[in-house]
Amino acid sequence: MLMFARGRAMRLAAVLCVALFAASSVDAQPEPATTAVLRATLPNGLRVVIVRNTLAPVVATSVNYLVGSDEAPKGFPGTAHAQEHMMFRGSPGLSADQLANIGSVMGGDFNANTRESITQYLYTVPSEDLDVALHIEAIRMKAVLDSDEDWGKERGAIEQEVAQDISQPGYKLYERLRELMFAGTPYEHDALGTRPSFDKTTAQMLGRFHAQWYAPNNAILVVVGDVDPQAALAEIKKLFGPIAAKTLPPRPKITLKPVTAQSFSIPSDYPNATQVVAMRLPGMESPDFPAVEVLADVLSSQRFDLYGLVARGEALGAEFALDPLPKASIGYAAVSYPPGGDPKVIEGKIRAILARVVKDGVPPDLVAAAKLQETRETELQKNSIADLASVWSDAIALYHLKSPDEDLERIKKVTVADVNRVARQYLRLDRAVSGLLLPAGAGKPVASGGGFGGMETISLGEAKPTPLPDWAEAAISRLQVPPSTLHPVVSTLPNGVTLIVQPERVSDTIGVYGHIRNRPETETAPAKDGVNLLLGSMLNFGTEHLDRLAFEKALDAIGAREQAGTDFSVQVLAQDFDRAVALLADHELHPAMPQEAFDAIKPQIARSVEARNQSPGYLAQRSLVKALFPAGDPSLREATAESVSALTLDDLRTYFRTVFRPDLTTIVVIGNITPDAARTVIEKYFGGWQATGPQPNTDLPLAPPNKGATVAVPDASRVQDNVTLAYNLALPRSNPDYYALSLGNEVLGGGFYSTRLSIELRKNLGLVYSVGAALQSGRTRGVYYVDYASDPQNVSKAEAIVRQEIKTMQTTPTGKDELDRVKAMVVRQLPLREASVDSIARAFLQDRDLDLPLDEPTRAAHRYIDLTPADVQAAFAKWMRPDDIVRITQGPAPQ
């Protein structure tokens, strides 16, 4: 089981591909004829893997440098992370402004991440722009500027990232576990780094780090997407071939010390408590690792005893997660429960469950189910070009495998005896570390001083046109709407269900995605607040025909991934489509809702709601809604412990019948199936679903313009403030002005580094790590948001800049070059949205929910191209109200 998210037990399936080698070839597999692999090693040592996937005219590149925090100088744990940041500050022949503009124009989907043993640089771009992405990576591999001036600015941004992470209780718990598990080794800390070490880091140190480790013979380039592999390899040879290999420094030795059993607790601003019991397990280099992966999946199964705590009403959530590193891993059981529960009791139950595994072994059928799910995941990973690039990158660069399917073959060989052996050997409860996240609550929200008022106008940097290199200018100057690859077939069942079918043959899977148009604020009966929360938990208890365990076993039998609710879905291999839809429909239309489960779950939900209502995150969100909308607005309805405790099972069933109805439901079927075959199966199982009574109201009322306000929500667990600036808009999504406002918002906050807010707040001043702006418009009304996190003394400075930037958009036309750059970005995002089956399906559901045509992205792109600077200025002048901004902070008192 490969993993591409730190600290998460996420299965990366292998990809069954046809292998095409530079010197030889093997027989092609007949289905699907959409995947091929080309491997090569350049004379300078650069390893290249090109994987063809024809889901969309899109390509993802991943440059994997085999260096990370493990190689950081002693006392400077964030050196690799800092160098990752500085790779976006420019190289000889490519300035930071050029890099930012090129990246945004290609669709704005580029990023990087640093881990213990690798640093990855990622682009996802239209296939026609592959050469541009490769040019960037070749230039950055050769050299980086790493100037004192740039590091002085970037230091502020990366220290804001550190403050952001250490303000998260979950991160603090994770870091404490690492300190105790890996004391005295590079694993003792993750790759983030610390503020004190960054304060001592110099640009010269970063330059040396790049010079030592950034070399073609220390890198693996993975290219995945709709490309000609041989042509792509020729371009790679031309751009990367001249880069000289380097003599690499020795790598540090990692000598692990025995783990000593310890316990600790961390104050948390989460509403519920979480108890963790963690153990050190074998790492990715161990021959026992595949069996450990299967063990982790078994322990996370909803049929295993750990999740049984949730089913019995003894916990709100339970999982077993695996965080793998090369030499060792952390495996931990995590159980969340409402405040007031006894952590020692919860810890005791976790330990008892794991002790039974050590003594008695695991159920053999859960081992078989975990292995069967691998086959499904094998195919599902082909359904996203970017995810497929991550899978291949991690398999080769992190797990040191030849391909992802090698991991699948390893797991297929794991036996029940193997799983029981590693459980006995490594689930050492006598050496386990126990961690507790304990809710600390928050003070009441208060009107805050230190906000905007009487401050001087700040002179802002301008987003000036930047001349681009010749190799980029021609490529990104194209401003044409690309043809969509999507051709959905839409029909309506006699009971009102809208069915959308999009055939895709990139994998042998089929996904079903459904959405019921709903709004609890308007559909919940008086005095029944919280009924939707309770119903959501009650959907975990099987159907009227299969109890909870029997239903989960039926899903396991076909390796299906399923969920029910107002958003429901199932993903499965094509051969099991009929059975998967039968189970999904049974769950969606006939949930069991047993009385004994209701009696067990309701007290847990009531206590959880009571804790939620006192948590800083909820209080911040509640304060925002109160400031934006008038008294009596449906959005101000609030579930309480009392309202949940008063609910009956009949209340749930009444709400279920009101909300779950076919004439408000859209179902998307996407995958290796024809429209006729999809309709036959969907109608077979969903066709008998009937609505009763009139349709409920699912629209919010119009709201008057809000007045400005400033509210601070104290949160002692944070060292940094989360900040939201917002005001309401009487702008439904159907209003033609939406497009001009949306395009203008892309100028303000739509792309990394290249937008006005990012340039000023992050790049120039280092006040924030990231800043985002969003225009959210529904069927009846909207809200405009700007979000950032900053140190308390910078909250008001950043707010003043945001206000001034919005006013500038109202009074001064955007430059044509700047607007054309944003238009190019929006146009290039079209194919990127079609590069994931999940994204395609969810976009269809969203458009349908907003009463938009399914080809709305293409129509919108044409409208964006036709907009002028005057159009954007006029829309901002008409709709935007910077003087009415509501500012909500969560954290220390802003200054």
mmCIF file of C-alpha atoms in Angstrom, residues 564-841:
data_model
loop_
_atom_site.group_PDB
_atom_site.id
_atom_site.type_symbol
_atom_site.label_atom_id
_atom_site.label_comp_id
_atom_site.label_asym_id
_atom_site.label_seq_id
_atom_site.Cartn_x
_atom_site.Cartn_y
_atom_site.Cartn_z
ATOM 1 C CA ALA A 564 -25.205 7.280 1.577
ATOM 2 C CA GLY A 565 -26.804 10.619 2.376
ATOM 3 C CA THR A 566 -27.887 13.713 0.496
ATOM 4 C CA ASP A 567 -24.574 13.229 -1.281
ATOM 5 C CA PHE A 568 -24.191 9.558 -2.100
ATOM 6 C CA SER A 569 -21.774 7.519 -4.188
ATOM 7 C CA VAL A 570 -20.240 4.169 -4.988
ATOM 8 C CA GLN A 571 -17.107 3.294 -6.977
ATOM 9 C CA VAL A 572 -16.549 -0.241 -8.167
ATOM 10 C CA LEU A 573 -15.033 -2.429 -10.871
ATOM 11 C CA ALA A 574 -17.261 -2.505 -13.961
ATOM 12 C CA GLN A 575 -18.072 -6.208 -13.543
ATOM 13 C CA ASP A 576 -19.755 -5.467 -10.191
ATOM 14 C CA PHE A 577 -21.748 -2.400 -11.255
ATOM 15 C CA ASP A 578 -25.192 -4.026 -10.937
ATOM 16 C CA ARG A 579 -24.539 -5.317 -7.424
ATOM 17 C CA ALA A 580 -22.989 -2.021 -6.336
ATOM 18 C CA VAL A 581 -25.996 0.005 -7.481
ATOM 19 C CA ALA A 582 -28.335 -2.461 -5.767
ATOM 20 C CA LEU A 583 -26.514 -1.960 -2.464
ATOM 21 C CA LEU A 584 -26.315 1.820 -2.885
ATOM 22 C CA ALA A 585 -30.035 2.103 -3.652
ATOM 23 C CA ASP A 586 -30.942 -0.134 -0.734
ATOM 24 C CA HIS A 587 -28.860 2.043 1.582
ATOM 25 C CA GLU A 588 -30.128 5.337 0.169
ATOM 26 C CA LEU A 589 -33.809 4.429 -0.043
ATOM 27 C CA HIS A 590 -34.217 1.945 2.826
ATOM 28 C CA PRO A 591 -31.795 2.785 5.670
ATOM 29 C CA ALA A 592 -32.340 0.653 8.760
ATOM 30 C CA MET A 593 -32.407 3.329 11.479
ATOM 31 C CA PRO A 594 -32.841 0.786 14.305
ATOM 32 C CA GLN A 595 -34.252 2.028 17.598
ATOM 33 C CA GLU A 596 -31.401 0.582 19.673
ATOM 34 C CA ALA A 597 -28.816 2.397 17.549
ATOM 35 C CA PHE A 598 -30.821 5.620 17.830
ATOM 36 C CA ASP A 599 -30.904 5.304 21.629
ATOM 37 C CA ALA A 600 -27.124 4.746 21.711
ATOM 38 C CA ILE A 601 -26.141 7.437 19.250
ATOM 39 C CA LYS A 602 -28.406 10.328 20.279
ATOM 40 C CA PRO A 603 -26.695 11.112 23.619
ATOM 41 C CA GLN A 604 -23.304 11.123 21.868
ATOM 42 C CA ILE A 605 -24.505 13.553 19.192
ATOM 43 C CA ALA A 606 -26.158 15.787 21.800
ATOM 44 C CA ARG A 607 -22.925 16.068 23.804
ATOM 45 C CA SER A 608 -20.940 16.588 20.614
ATOM 46 C CA VAL A 609 -23.236 19.425 19.512
ATOM 47 C CA GLU A 610 -22.952 21.042 22.929
ATOM 48 C CA ALA A 611 -19.154 20.928 22.652
ATOM 49 C CA ARG A 612 -19.201 22.128 19.069
ATOM 50 C CA ASN A 613 -21.252 25.166 20.012
ATOM 51 C CA GLN A 614 -18.529 26.225 22.461
ATOM 52 C CA SER A 615 -15.549 25.513 20.198
ATOM 53 C CA PRO A 616 -13.567 28.432 18.716
ATOM 54 C CA GLY A 617 -13.998 27.278 15.128
ATOM 55 C CA TYR A 618 -17.771 27.126 15.450
ATOM 56 C CA LEU A 619 -17.967 30.414 17.336
ATOM 57 C CA ALA A 620 -15.977 32.103 14.594
ATOM 58 C CA GLN A 621 -18.258 30.731 11.883
ATOM 59 C CA ARG A 622 -21.362 31.584 13.914
ATOM 60 C CA SER A 623 -20.121 35.139 14.464
ATOM 61 C CA LEU A 624 -19.615 35.536 10.727
ATOM 62 C CA VAL A 625 -23.121 34.370 9.871
ATOM 63 C CA LYS A 626 -24.636 36.639 12.534
ATOM 64 C CA ALA A 627 -22.774 39.630 11.136
ATOM 65 C CA LEU A 628 -23.714 38.910 7.526
ATOM 66 C CA PHE A 629 -27.414 38.095 7.833
ATOM 67 C CA PRO A 630 -30.332 39.607 9.779
ATOM 68 C CA ALA A 631 -32.160 38.098 12.723
ATOM 69 C CA GLY A 632 -34.611 35.455 11.591
ATOM 70 C CA ASP A 633 -32.564 34.392 8.583
ATOM 71 C CA PRO A 634 -32.691 30.581 8.174
ATOM 72 C CA SER A 635 -28.900 30.394 8.200
ATOM 73 C CA LEU A 636 -28.996 31.443 11.882
ATOM 74 C CA ARG A 637 -30.846 28.315 12.993
ATOM 75 C CA GLU A 638 -28.746 26.360 15.473
ATOM 76 C CA ALA A 639 -28.801 22.831 16.794
ATOM 77 C CA THR A 640 -28.305 22.553 20.551
ATOM 78 C CA ALA A 641 -27.882 19.691 22.964
ATOM 79 C CA GLU A 642 -31.458 20.277 24.065
ATOM 80 C CA SER A 643 -32.913 20.219 20.544
ATOM 81 C CA VAL A 644 -31.025 17.017 19.677
ATOM 82 C CA SER A 645 -32.007 15.330 22.953
ATOM 83 C CA ALA A 646 -35.685 16.035 22.248
ATOM 84 C CA LEU A 647 -35.639 14.327 18.845
ATOM 85 C CA THR A 648 -37.433 11.030 18.293
ATOM 86 C CA LEU A 649 -36.922 8.319 15.712
ATOM 87 C CA ASP A 650 -40.182 9.417 14.095
ATOM 88 C CA ASP A 651 -38.677 12.902 13.693
ATOM 89 C CA LEU A 652 -35.774 11.389 11.770
ATOM 90 C CA ARG A 653 -38.058 9.343 9.549
ATOM 91 C CA THR A 654 -40.246 12.364 8.829
ATOM 92 C CA TYR A 655 -37.209 14.455 7.893
ATOM 93 C CA PHE A 656 -35.899 11.597 5.764
ATOM 94 C CA ARG A 657 -39.165 11.395 3.809
ATOM 95 C CA THR A 658 -39.217 15.175 3.360
ATOM 96 C CA VAL A 659 -35.653 15.518 2.085
ATOM 97 C CA PHE A 660 -34.865 12.240 0.320
ATOM 98 C CA ARG A 661 -37.003 12.421 -2.804
ATOM 99 C CA PRO A 662 -36.326 11.493 -6.448
ATOM 100 C CA ASP A 663 -37.606 14.712 -8.026
ATOM 101 C CA LEU A 664 -34.787 16.637 -6.298
ATOM 102 C CA THR A 665 -32.110 14.053 -7.113
ATOM 103 C CA THR A 666 -29.415 13.993 -9.780
ATOM 104 C CA ILE A 667 -27.335 10.880 -10.415
ATOM 105 C CA VAL A 668 -24.120 10.830 -12.451
ATOM 106 C CA VAL A 669 -22.763 7.559 -13.807
ATOM 107 C CA ILE A 670 -19.234 7.830 -15.159
ATOM 108 C CA GLY A 671 -16.869 5.131 -16.323
ATOM 109 C CA ASN A 672 -16.607 2.097 -18.574
ATOM 110 C CA ILE A 673 -20.296 1.797 -19.478
ATOM 111 C CA THR A 674 -22.721 2.901 -22.173
ATOM 112 C CA PRO A 675 -25.571 5.342 -21.474
ATOM 113 C CA ASP A 676 -28.214 2.698 -22.193
ATOM 114 C CA ALA A 677 -26.626 0.139 -19.874
ATOM 115 C CA ALA A 678 -26.264 2.742 -17.130
ATOM 116 C CA ARG A 679 -29.896 3.801 -17.374
ATOM 117 C CA THR A 680 -31.097 0.197 -17.293
ATOM 118 C CA VAL A 681 -29.338 -0.481 -13.990
ATOM 119 C CA ILE A 682 -30.153 2.877 -12.353
ATOM 120 C CA GLU A 683 -33.821 2.584 -13.292
ATOM 121 C CA LYS A 684 -33.888 -1.018 -12.051
ATOM 122 C CA TYR A 685 -32.929 -0.004 -8.526
ATOM 123 C CA PHE A 686 -33.906 3.684 -8.238
ATOM 124 C CA GLY A 687 -36.965 3.649 -10.516
ATOM 125 C CA GLY A 688 -39.387 2.570 -7.787
ATOM 126 C CA TRP A 689 -38.445 5.497 -5.527
ATOM 127 C CA GLN A 690 -41.436 7.822 -5.156
ATOM 128 C CA ALA A 691 -41.855 11.286 -3.636
ATOM 129 C CA THR A 692 -44.699 12.193 -1.320
ATOM 130 C CA GLY A 693 -46.133 15.665 -0.840
ATOM 131 C CA PRO A 694 -44.973 18.954 -2.355
ATOM 132 C CA GLN A 695 -41.303 19.754 -2.836
ATOM 133 C CA PRO A 696 -39.784 21.494 0.205
ATOM 134 C CA ASN A 697 -38.239 24.928 -0.062
ATOM 135 C CA THR A 698 -34.470 24.658 -0.573
ATOM 136 C CA ASP A 699 -33.641 28.303 -1.285
ATOM 137 C CA LEU A 700 -32.460 30.964 1.125
ATOM 138 C CA PRO A 701 -34.189 34.370 1.097
ATOM 139 C CA LEU A 702 -32.594 37.568 -0.115
ATOM 140 C CA ALA A 703 -30.803 39.480 2.630
ATOM 141 C CA PRO A 704 -30.199 43.220 3.066
ATOM 142 C CA PRO A 705 -26.605 44.477 2.817
ATOM 143 C CA ASN A 706 -24.717 43.834 6.029
ATOM 144 C CA LYS A 707 -22.940 46.526 8.020
ATOM 145 C CA GLY A 708 -19.241 46.384 8.808
ATOM 146 C CA ALA A 709 -18.201 44.660 12.023
ATOM 147 C CA THR A 710 -15.092 43.327 13.756
ATOM 148 C CA VAL A 711 -15.277 40.286 16.039
ATOM 149 C CA ALA A 712 -12.460 38.419 17.763
ATOM 150 C CA VAL A 713 -12.905 34.838 18.953
ATOM 151 C CA PRO A 714 -10.258 33.940 21.563
ATOM 152 C CA ASP A 715 -8.433 30.662 20.940
ATOM 153 C CA ALA A 716 -5.595 29.911 23.333
ATOM 154 C CA SER A 717 -4.360 26.947 21.321
ATOM 155 C CA ARG A 718 -3.349 29.127 18.374
ATOM 156 C CA VAL A 719 -0.254 31.298 18.004
ATOM 157 C CA GLN A 720 -1.586 32.772 14.773
ATOM 158 C CA ASP A 721 -4.923 34.313 13.836
ATOM 159 C CA ASN A 722 -7.234 32.795 11.259
ATOM 160 C CA VAL A 723 -8.854 35.765 9.544
ATOM 161 C CA THR A 724 -11.982 35.963 7.411
ATOM 162 C CA LEU A 725 -13.059 39.180 5.697
ATOM 163 C CA ALA A 726 -16.503 39.036 4.129
ATOM 164 C CA TYR A 727 -19.691 40.797 3.101
ATOM 165 C CA ASN A 728 -22.940 39.526 1.635
ATOM 166 C CA LEU A 729 -24.023 40.082 -1.957
ATOM 167 C CA ALA A 730 -27.495 40.118 -3.477
ATOM 168 C CA LEU A 731 -25.921 38.346 -6.454
ATOM 169 C CA PRO A 732 -27.343 34.979 -7.542
ATOM 170 C CA ARG A 733 -25.224 32.752 -9.758
ATOM 171 C CA SER A 734 -27.584 33.440 -12.662
ATOM 172 C CA ASN A 735 -26.810 37.183 -12.694
ATOM 173 C CA PRO A 736 -24.761 38.139 -15.791
ATOM 174 C CA ASP A 737 -22.478 40.310 -13.617
ATOM 175 C CA TYR A 738 -21.205 37.133 -11.969
ATOM 176 C CA TYR A 739 -18.681 36.601 -14.770
ATOM 177 C CA ALA A 740 -17.074 40.047 -14.523
ATOM 178 C CA LEU A 741 -16.864 39.772 -10.730
ATOM 179 C CA SER A 742 -15.434 36.267 -10.965
ATOM 180 C CA LEU A 743 -12.788 37.316 -13.471
ATOM 181 C CA GLY A 744 -11.890 40.329 -11.341
ATOM 182 C CA ASN A 745 -11.578 38.078 -8.318
ATOM 183 C CA GLU A 746 -9.012 36.007 -10.232
ATOM 184 C CA VAL A 747 -6.989 39.207 -10.601
ATOM 185 C CA LEU A 748 -7.188 39.741 -6.841
ATOM 186 C CA GLY A 749 -6.751 36.255 -5.441
ATOM 187 C CA GLY A 750 -6.930 33.469 -8.006
ATOM 188 C CA GLY A 751 -3.346 32.262 -8.460
ATOM 189 C CA PHE A 752 -0.234 31.514 -6.446
ATOM 190 C CA TYR A 753 2.146 34.524 -6.330
ATOM 191 C CA SER A 754 0.722 36.127 -9.480
ATOM 192 C CA THR A 755 -2.390 37.760 -7.988
ATOM 193 C CA ARG A 756 -2.432 41.185 -6.416
ATOM 194 C CA LEU A 757 -3.127 39.965 -2.893
ATOM 195 C CA SER A 758 -0.474 37.249 -3.031
ATOM 196 C CA ILE A 759 2.106 39.595 -4.518
ATOM 197 C CA GLU A 760 1.634 42.161 -1.790
ATOM 198 C CA LEU A 761 0.760 40.125 1.303
ATOM 199 C CA ARG A 762 3.037 37.152 0.712
ATOM 200 C CA LYS A 763 5.720 37.858 -1.852
ATOM 201 C CA ASN A 764 6.546 41.481 -1.027
ATOM 202 C CA LEU A 765 5.733 41.754 2.695
ATOM 203 C CA GLY A 766 5.707 38.196 4.040
ATOM 204 C CA LEU A 767 2.667 38.956 6.201
ATOM 205 C CA VAL A 768 0.889 35.681 5.366
ATOM 206 C CA TYR A 769 1.711 32.219 4.082
ATOM 207 C CA SER A 770 -1.312 32.159 1.783
ATOM 208 C CA VAL A 771 -4.312 34.305 0.993
ATOM 209 C CA GLY A 772 -7.428 33.325 -0.894
ATOM 210 C CA ALA A 773 -10.426 35.208 -2.218
ATOM 211 C CA ALA A 774 -13.695 33.591 -3.262
ATOM 212 C CA LEU A 775 -16.962 34.722 -4.810
ATOM 213 C CA GLN A 776 -19.661 32.288 -3.670
ATOM 214 C CA SER A 777 -23.018 32.715 -5.388
ATOM 215 C CA GLY A 778 -25.940 30.363 -4.996
ATOM 216 C CA ARG A 779 -29.365 30.305 -6.574
ATOM 217 C CA THR A 780 -30.589 33.324 -4.571
ATOM 218 C CA ARG A 781 -27.675 35.200 -2.969
ATOM 219 C CA GLY A 782 -23.931 35.280 -2.453
ATOM 220 C CA VAL A 783 -20.994 36.129 -0.197
ATOM 221 C CA TYR A 784 -17.539 37.491 -0.971
ATOM 222 C CA TYR A 785 -14.694 36.134 1.194
ATOM 223 C CA VAL A 786 -11.017 36.814 1.725
ATOM 224 C CA ASP A 787 -9.204 34.376 4.030
ATOM 225 C CA TYR A 788 -5.686 34.464 5.425
ATOM 226 C CA ALA A 789 -3.738 33.590 8.557
ATOM 227 C CA SER A 790 -1.201 35.911 10.112
ATOM 228 C CA ASP A 791 0.522 36.896 13.317
ATOM 229 C CA PRO A 792 -1.708 39.102 15.527
ATOM 230 C CA GLN A 793 0.302 42.267 14.827
ATOM 231 C CA ASN A 794 -0.222 41.809 11.064
ATOM 232 C CA VAL A 795 -3.980 41.214 10.994
ATOM 233 C CA SER A 796 -4.965 44.854 10.512
ATOM 234 C CA LYS A 797 -2.105 45.592 8.119
ATOM 235 C CA ALA A 798 -3.255 42.796 5.836
ATOM 236 C CA GLU A 799 -6.897 43.872 6.143
ATOM 237 C CA ALA A 800 -6.039 47.405 5.081
ATOM 238 C CA ILE A 801 -4.264 46.097 2.000
ATOM 239 C CA VAL A 802 -7.236 43.926 1.060
ATOM 240 C CA ARG A 803 -9.644 46.861 1.399
ATOM 241 C CA GLN A 804 -7.425 49.105 -0.683
ATOM 242 C CA GLU A 805 -6.986 46.502 -3.410
ATOM 243 C CA ILE A 806 -10.756 46.076 -3.742
ATOM 244 C CA LYS A 807 -11.203 49.854 -3.956
ATOM 245 C CA THR A 808 -8.505 50.042 -6.618
ATOM 246 C CA MET A 809 -10.429 47.479 -8.663
ATOM 247 C CA GLN A 810 -13.474 49.763 -8.354
ATOM 248 C CA THR A 811 -11.739 52.967 -9.412
ATOM 249 C CA THR A 812 -9.022 51.906 -11.844
ATOM 250 C CA PRO A 813 -9.398 49.603 -14.862
ATOM 251 C CA THR A 814 -7.304 46.471 -14.741
ATOM 252 C CA GLY A 815 -4.447 46.557 -17.239
ATOM 253 C CA LYS A 816 -5.168 44.685 -20.456
ATOM 254 C CA ASP A 817 -2.065 42.501 -20.118
ATOM 255 C CA GLU A 818 -2.960 41.585 -16.569
ATOM 256 C CA LEU A 819 -6.541 40.754 -17.522
ATOM 257 C CA ASP A 820 -5.417 38.732 -20.558
ATOM 258 C CA ARG A 821 -3.121 36.713 -18.291
ATOM 259 C CA VAL A 822 -6.040 35.889 -16.012
ATOM 260 C CA LYS A 823 -8.222 35.017 -18.996
ATOM 261 C CA ALA A 824 -5.543 32.638 -20.241
ATOM 262 C CA MET A 825 -5.435 30.981 -16.828
ATOM 263 C CA VAL A 826 -9.214 30.521 -16.712
ATOM 264 C CA VAL A 827 -9.280 29.080 -20.226
ATOM 265 C CA ARG A 828 -6.463 26.641 -19.474
ATOM 266 C CA GLN A 829 -8.255 25.436 -16.361
ATOM 267 C CA LEU A 830 -10.969 23.900 -18.548
ATOM 268 C CA PRO A 831 -9.051 20.743 -19.525
ATOM 269 C CA LEU A 832 -7.593 20.493 -16.014
ATOM 270 C CA ARG A 833 -11.127 20.151 -14.628
ATOM 271 C CA GLU A 834 -11.652 17.200 -16.948
ATOM 272 C CA ALA A 835 -8.497 15.371 -15.803
ATOM 273 C CA SER A 836 -10.218 13.589 -12.895
ATOM 274 C CA VAL A 837 -13.304 11.390 -13.027
ATOM 275 C CA ASP A 838 -14.304 12.533 -9.552
ATOM 276 C CA SER A 839 -13.979 16.205 -10.548
ATOM 277 C CA ILE A 840 -16.039 15.662 -13.688
ATOM 278 C CA ALA A 841 -18.883 14.023 -11.799
#
